[in-house]
Amino acid sequence: MKVNGESLRSIWRDNGSKTVKIIDQRYLPHSLEIIDLNSLNDFCEAISEMKVRGAPLIGITAAYAIADSMQKDSSDSNLENSCNSLSKTRPTAMNLFWAINFIKENLYKINSDIRADKASKLADQLAAEDIQKNKAIGQEGFKIIADISEKKNKETVNILTHCNAGWLATVDWGTALSPIFRANREGLKVHVWVDETRPRNQGGLTAWELANEGINHTMIVDNSGGHLMQRGMVDAVIVGSDRTTSAGDVCNKIGTYLKALAAKDNNIPFYAALPSSTIDWNIQNGLNDIPIENRSSKEIDHISGLDMDGRLETLRIYSESVKSLNPAFDVTPSKFVTGIITEKGIYDPNEEALRQAFGKK
Amino acid sequence: MKVNGESLRSIWRDNGSKTVKIIDQRYLPHSLEIIDLNSLNDFCEAISEMKVRGAPLIGITAAYAIADSMQKDSSDSNLENSCNSLSKTRPTAMNLFWAINFIKENLYKINSDIRADKASKLADQLAAEDIQKNKAIGQEGFKIIADISEKKNKETVNILTHCNAGWLATVDWGTALSPIFRANREGLKVHVWVDETRPRNQGGLTAWELANEGINHTMIVDNSGGHLMQRGMVDAVIVGSDRTTSAGDVCNKIGTYLKALAAKDNNIPFYAALPSSTIDWNIQNGLNDIPIENRSSKEIDHISGLDMDGRLETLRIYSESVKSLNPAFDVTPSKFVTGIITEKGIYDPNEEALRQAFGKK
């Protein structure tokens, strides 16, 4: 998608040096910092410290990490160790494990002397597929927005989104924002309510993406969405997902569940948009079976921003003695989900519909 | 309640000078700043700029404002003008209009030469009554906590609260926190989940109050409450109210409605604690009839805290170009409310129960 009019991706390989480059998203929206990842440790830290975030991008970053690691040592033991280290970076995002398993299975089958090249090609392939899938999610989800637009006589469609499930959370296009980017490019009038999404305020990333694409949007605190829905100011909710069960329970950024409840109470459709690699076919019950990451309390009691001189600073906003708990995700039970927008179509959030669509027994 | 072991109130008249003093709550929890209010303008600004906040305290501050104004000019016209100015400071809090009307009616009946003295006495009377009422709310609400404690075999009772409805929101004791202060003093084990409550982060005030009373608590972002309820980590929700309709619709800090929805979905009792002066007997439907204040977007895109050197600083956290919307309150329909805790008892959230309890036709 566009940044200051130029196309940019969240992760790419430098044409000349072949070094993997990412946007260090911790400095956005204040500053666009591009950094190199040169070692397994660089990659692991990029994921765990959330220099990259968003389930699809985490998966692709892991793929590039293995490719980088194989170039240095393509032995079985290094493959095993690299995959193990990457698996421990973040516990919730399904795409991380999906990508690691996909690459690992393919590399174990072949001789170690051709692994480096193969790993590199597979990472590029996954990145290319991610873009294609997210573009397809946009095309499928576009139909929902177009339908609402039609019913509103082409008046502005108001969509609420939580966290950042835009192109920064993937390689390009995004998941929840992809239908919105598409709708905007197709000339529909859209306006986005952007949840600021505490504690990391990833709403700032969403606003930055939307501004760069010239899409009308308004920042709100996470507390406001229910009130806006009660007042008829929201036509649909679209969010991403870090892991979705085969029965359609949607695990996503903490607070998503509250918006799903409010959407239900106000008869507003609530969609999760995700590539099928986000679906965990081994579990049904999201509340019981998805591990929820607890992150540092520093994410709650410290915050960064620009001071009066435009310098990036960090402040402590609560007393040092205040204890906090910081679960990063919650689970929205399938009964509150209107549909799952995937690269292949929009499906009901249930076992039968999802397994049939993706040919999973 | 206690601050560093000493008893303190949110508003009081200096024993010697008779000047009205308040805690400027904008600097809490970082710094305890006590300021004098010396003119009608001082009082109006204290309310509109939220140096004082919380519906009951806003009402008492208005009462002291009229008393101060009457000492300078006790004419009919100044009474009228003072009341008008105060009415415009904040649109949602019922107690503001209740207190203004109460004082105004009493002063119009008497000669202007005795108004200054009468106004002063009435303000002191309302402040004293506020303390008594809030203490009574604590005693009534205590029964709820004691019941849960009993059912849990005296294990810790986990209460979630939103915003600050503690003693800082009243003259003393508070509304939602009053039953918690009481339970703690009675020796029950309680733990409070403190919603940080964006955009003004009044959870910091709640945590400060609880810490000073030695009550166990944990700060969470507003997004987390639903997740904790799904996991059985919340036994009850208790919030305050800025205006409650005669039919039991509860208007309170933005985001309250989302917590009520989650409580309902998880069969957790949801209470609003309020003095009866918060009830607006003239309206039934909160969504239609309560004006919701939209506040400055600066409350969303700027935040204050301590820098590394312990200095209070303010940062901009979103781009200057980002537009935001900042509704300060939402309405929780009565069907999501388990009970209304008042100074006279706990009542079902419906017209009949409330009118009967308070003798309102």
Short mmCIF file of C-alpha atoms in Angstrom, two decimals, chain A residues 29-30 162 191 193 195-199 201 203-204 207-208 211 216-231 233 253-259 261-263 265-266 286-288 290 292 294 300 303-308 311 313-319 321-327 329-333 335-336, chain B residues 29-30 162 191 193 195-199 201 203-204 207-208 211 216-231 233 253-259 261-263 265-266 286-288 290 292 294 300 303-308 311 313-319 321-327 329-333 335-336:
data_model
loop_
_atom_site.label_atom_id
_atom_site.label_comp_id
_atom_site.label_asym_id
_atom_site.label_seq_id
_atom_site.Cartn_x
_atom_site.Cartn_y
_atom_site.Cartn_z
CA PRO A 29 3.02 6.53 13.40
CA HIS A 30 5.63 9.02 14.60
CA HIS A 162 -10.10 -2.80 16.32
CA HIS A 191 -15.41 6.04 6.78
CA TRP A 193 -13.94 4.28 13.22
CA ASP A 195 -10.28 1.94 17.98
CA GLU A 196 -7.06 3.26 19.48
CA THR A 197 -6.53 -0.24 20.90
CA ARG A 198 -4.80 -0.04 24.25
CA PRO A 199 -2.31 -0.87 25.48
CA ASN A 201 -2.33 1.90 20.60
CA GLY A 203 -5.05 2.25 16.17
CA GLY A 204 -2.30 4.78 15.41
CA ALA A 207 -4.99 5.66 11.12
CA TRP A 208 -1.57 6.05 9.49
CA ALA A 211 -4.42 8.49 5.90
CA ASN A 216 -11.73 9.07 5.80
CA HIS A 217 -11.38 7.94 9.41
CA THR A 218 -11.86 8.99 13.04
CA MET A 219 -9.86 7.86 16.06
CA ILE A 220 -11.90 6.78 19.08
CA VAL A 221 -10.97 5.29 22.44
CA ASP A 222 -11.78 1.61 22.90
CA ASN A 223 -14.63 2.58 25.21
CA SER A 224 -16.62 4.41 22.52
CA GLY A 225 -17.60 1.72 20.00
CA GLY A 226 -20.67 0.49 21.89
CA HIS A 227 -22.04 4.01 22.25
CA LEU A 228 -21.58 4.67 18.51
CA MET A 229 -23.34 1.41 17.66
CA GLN A 230 -26.27 2.32 19.93
CA ARG A 231 -26.57 5.58 17.99
CA MET A 233 -23.20 5.31 13.63
CA LYS A 253 -6.50 -8.41 20.04
CA ILE A 254 -7.85 -7.92 23.56
CA GLY A 255 -11.15 -6.01 23.47
CA THR A 256 -12.46 -7.54 20.26
CA TYR A 257 -14.99 -9.59 22.25
CA LEU A 258 -16.51 -6.42 23.76
CA LYS A 259 -17.11 -4.98 20.29
CA LEU A 261 -21.08 -8.14 22.09
CA ALA A 262 -22.06 -4.57 21.27
CA ALA A 263 -22.50 -5.41 17.57
CA ASP A 265 -26.83 -6.12 20.89
CA ASN A 266 -27.34 -3.56 18.13
CA GLY A 286 -11.33 -21.06 21.58
CA LEU A 287 -11.87 -20.24 25.25
CA ASN A 288 -10.47 -23.58 26.39
CA ILE A 290 -6.07 -21.07 22.70
CA ILE A 292 -3.46 -16.25 25.66
CA ASN A 294 0.27 -12.08 28.93
CA ILE A 300 0.18 -0.41 30.14
CA ILE A 303 3.45 5.33 26.71
CA SER A 304 5.41 6.95 23.89
CA GLY A 305 4.66 10.02 21.87
CA LEU A 306 6.06 13.31 20.68
CA ASP A 307 6.93 16.10 23.08
CA MET A 308 6.43 19.78 22.29
CA ARG A 311 11.03 14.43 20.04
CA GLU A 313 9.66 10.39 24.44
CA THR A 314 8.27 7.83 26.87
CA LEU A 315 6.27 8.66 29.99
CA ARG A 316 5.10 6.63 32.97
CA ILE A 317 1.36 7.21 33.30
CA TYR A 318 0.62 5.28 36.52
CA SER A 319 2.42 5.13 39.84
CA SER A 321 3.56 0.82 42.76
CA VAL A 322 0.57 0.03 40.53
CA LYS A 323 0.40 -3.63 39.52
CA SER A 324 -1.18 -4.41 36.16
CA LEU A 325 -2.24 -7.42 34.09
CA ASN A 326 -1.83 -7.35 30.33
CA PRO A 327 -3.51 -10.20 28.44
CA PHE A 329 -5.85 -11.31 23.18
CA ASP A 330 -9.37 -12.43 23.86
CA VAL A 331 -11.70 -14.94 22.25
CA THR A 332 -14.97 -14.03 20.58
CA PRO A 333 -17.24 -17.09 20.58
CA LYS A 335 -22.17 -17.11 18.12
CA PHE A 336 -21.22 -13.43 18.00
CA PRO B 29 -2.02 10.29 40.70
CA HIS B 30 1.31 11.98 40.02
CA HIS B 162 -14.80 1.52 35.51
CA HIS B 191 -9.43 -7.28 45.04
CA TRP B 193 -9.84 -4.78 38.70
CA ASP B 195 -10.24 -0.15 34.24
CA GLU B 196 -7.75 2.52 33.23
CA THR B 197 -10.69 4.37 31.59
CA ARG B 198 -9.52 6.17 28.52
CA PRO B 199 -9.32 8.88 27.49
CA ASN B 201 -7.30 7.50 32.57
CA GLY B 203 -8.40 4.48 36.67
CA GLY B 204 -5.20 6.10 37.92
CA ALA B 207 -5.78 2.92 41.94
CA TRP B 208 -4.45 5.86 43.99
CA ALA B 211 -3.55 2.06 47.41
CA ASN B 216 -5.46 -4.98 46.70
CA HIS B 217 -6.00 -3.96 43.07
CA THR B 218 -4.75 -4.48 39.52
CA MET B 219 -4.79 -1.96 36.66
CA ILE B 220 -6.13 -3.25 33.33
CA VAL B 221 -6.81 -1.58 30.00
CA ASP B 222 -10.47 -1.03 29.16
CA ASN B 223 -10.26 -3.85 26.62
CA SER B 224 -9.53 -6.57 29.20
CA GLY B 225 -12.67 -6.76 31.33
CA GLY B 226 -14.62 -9.05 29.01
CA HIS B 227 -11.75 -11.52 28.80
CA LEU B 228 -11.42 -11.62 32.61
CA MET B 229 -15.16 -12.20 32.97
CA GLN B 230 -15.02 -15.08 30.47
CA ARG B 231 -12.31 -16.65 32.63
CA MET B 233 -11.94 -13.76 37.29
CA LYS B 253 -18.41 7.13 31.80
CA ILE B 254 -17.97 5.98 28.19
CA GLY B 255 -17.32 2.23 28.03
CA THR B 256 -19.56 1.27 30.95
CA TYR B 257 -22.10 -0.22 28.51
CA LEU B 258 -19.47 -2.62 27.10
CA LYS B 259 -18.72 -3.96 30.59
CA LEU B 261 -22.80 -6.43 28.07
CA ALA B 262 -19.89 -8.67 29.07
CA ALA B 263 -21.26 -9.08 32.60
CA ASP B 265 -22.99 -12.61 28.76
CA ASN B 266 -21.09 -14.21 31.64
CA GLY B 286 -31.64 7.13 28.67
CA LEU B 287 -30.64 6.64 25.04
CA ASN B 288 -33.16 9.20 23.82
CA ILE B 290 -29.76 12.14 28.19
CA ILE B 292 -24.04 13.15 25.95
CA ASN B 294 -18.51 15.46 23.48
CA ILE B 300 -7.50 11.43 23.22
CA ILE B 303 -1.45 12.22 27.47
CA SER B 304 0.39 13.26 30.62
CA GLY B 305 2.79 11.33 32.80
CA LEU B 306 6.20 11.42 34.40
CA ASP B 307 9.37 11.46 32.35
CA MET B 308 12.54 9.65 33.37
CA ARG B 311 8.84 15.61 35.70
CA GLU B 313 5.12 16.10 30.86
CA THR B 314 2.54 15.88 28.08
CA LEU B 315 3.00 13.97 24.82
CA ARG B 316 1.05 13.84 21.58
CA ILE B 317 0.38 10.16 20.86
CA TYR B 318 -1.30 10.39 17.44
CA SER B 319 -0.45 12.39 14.34
CA SER B 321 -3.74 15.19 11.23
CA VAL B 322 -5.74 12.47 13.01
CA LYS B 323 -9.33 13.49 13.69
CA SER B 324 -10.99 12.03 16.76
CA LEU B 325 -14.40 11.92 18.45
CA ASN B 326 -14.64 11.97 22.24
CA PRO B 327 -18.09 11.23 23.68
CA PHE B 329 -20.52 9.00 28.51
CA ASP B 330 -22.67 6.15 27.33
CA VAL B 331 -25.99 4.70 28.45
CA THR B 332 -26.43 1.19 29.80
CA PRO B 333 -30.06 0.14 29.28
CA LYS B 335 -32.02 -4.66 31.14
CA PHE B 336 -28.27 -5.05 31.68
#
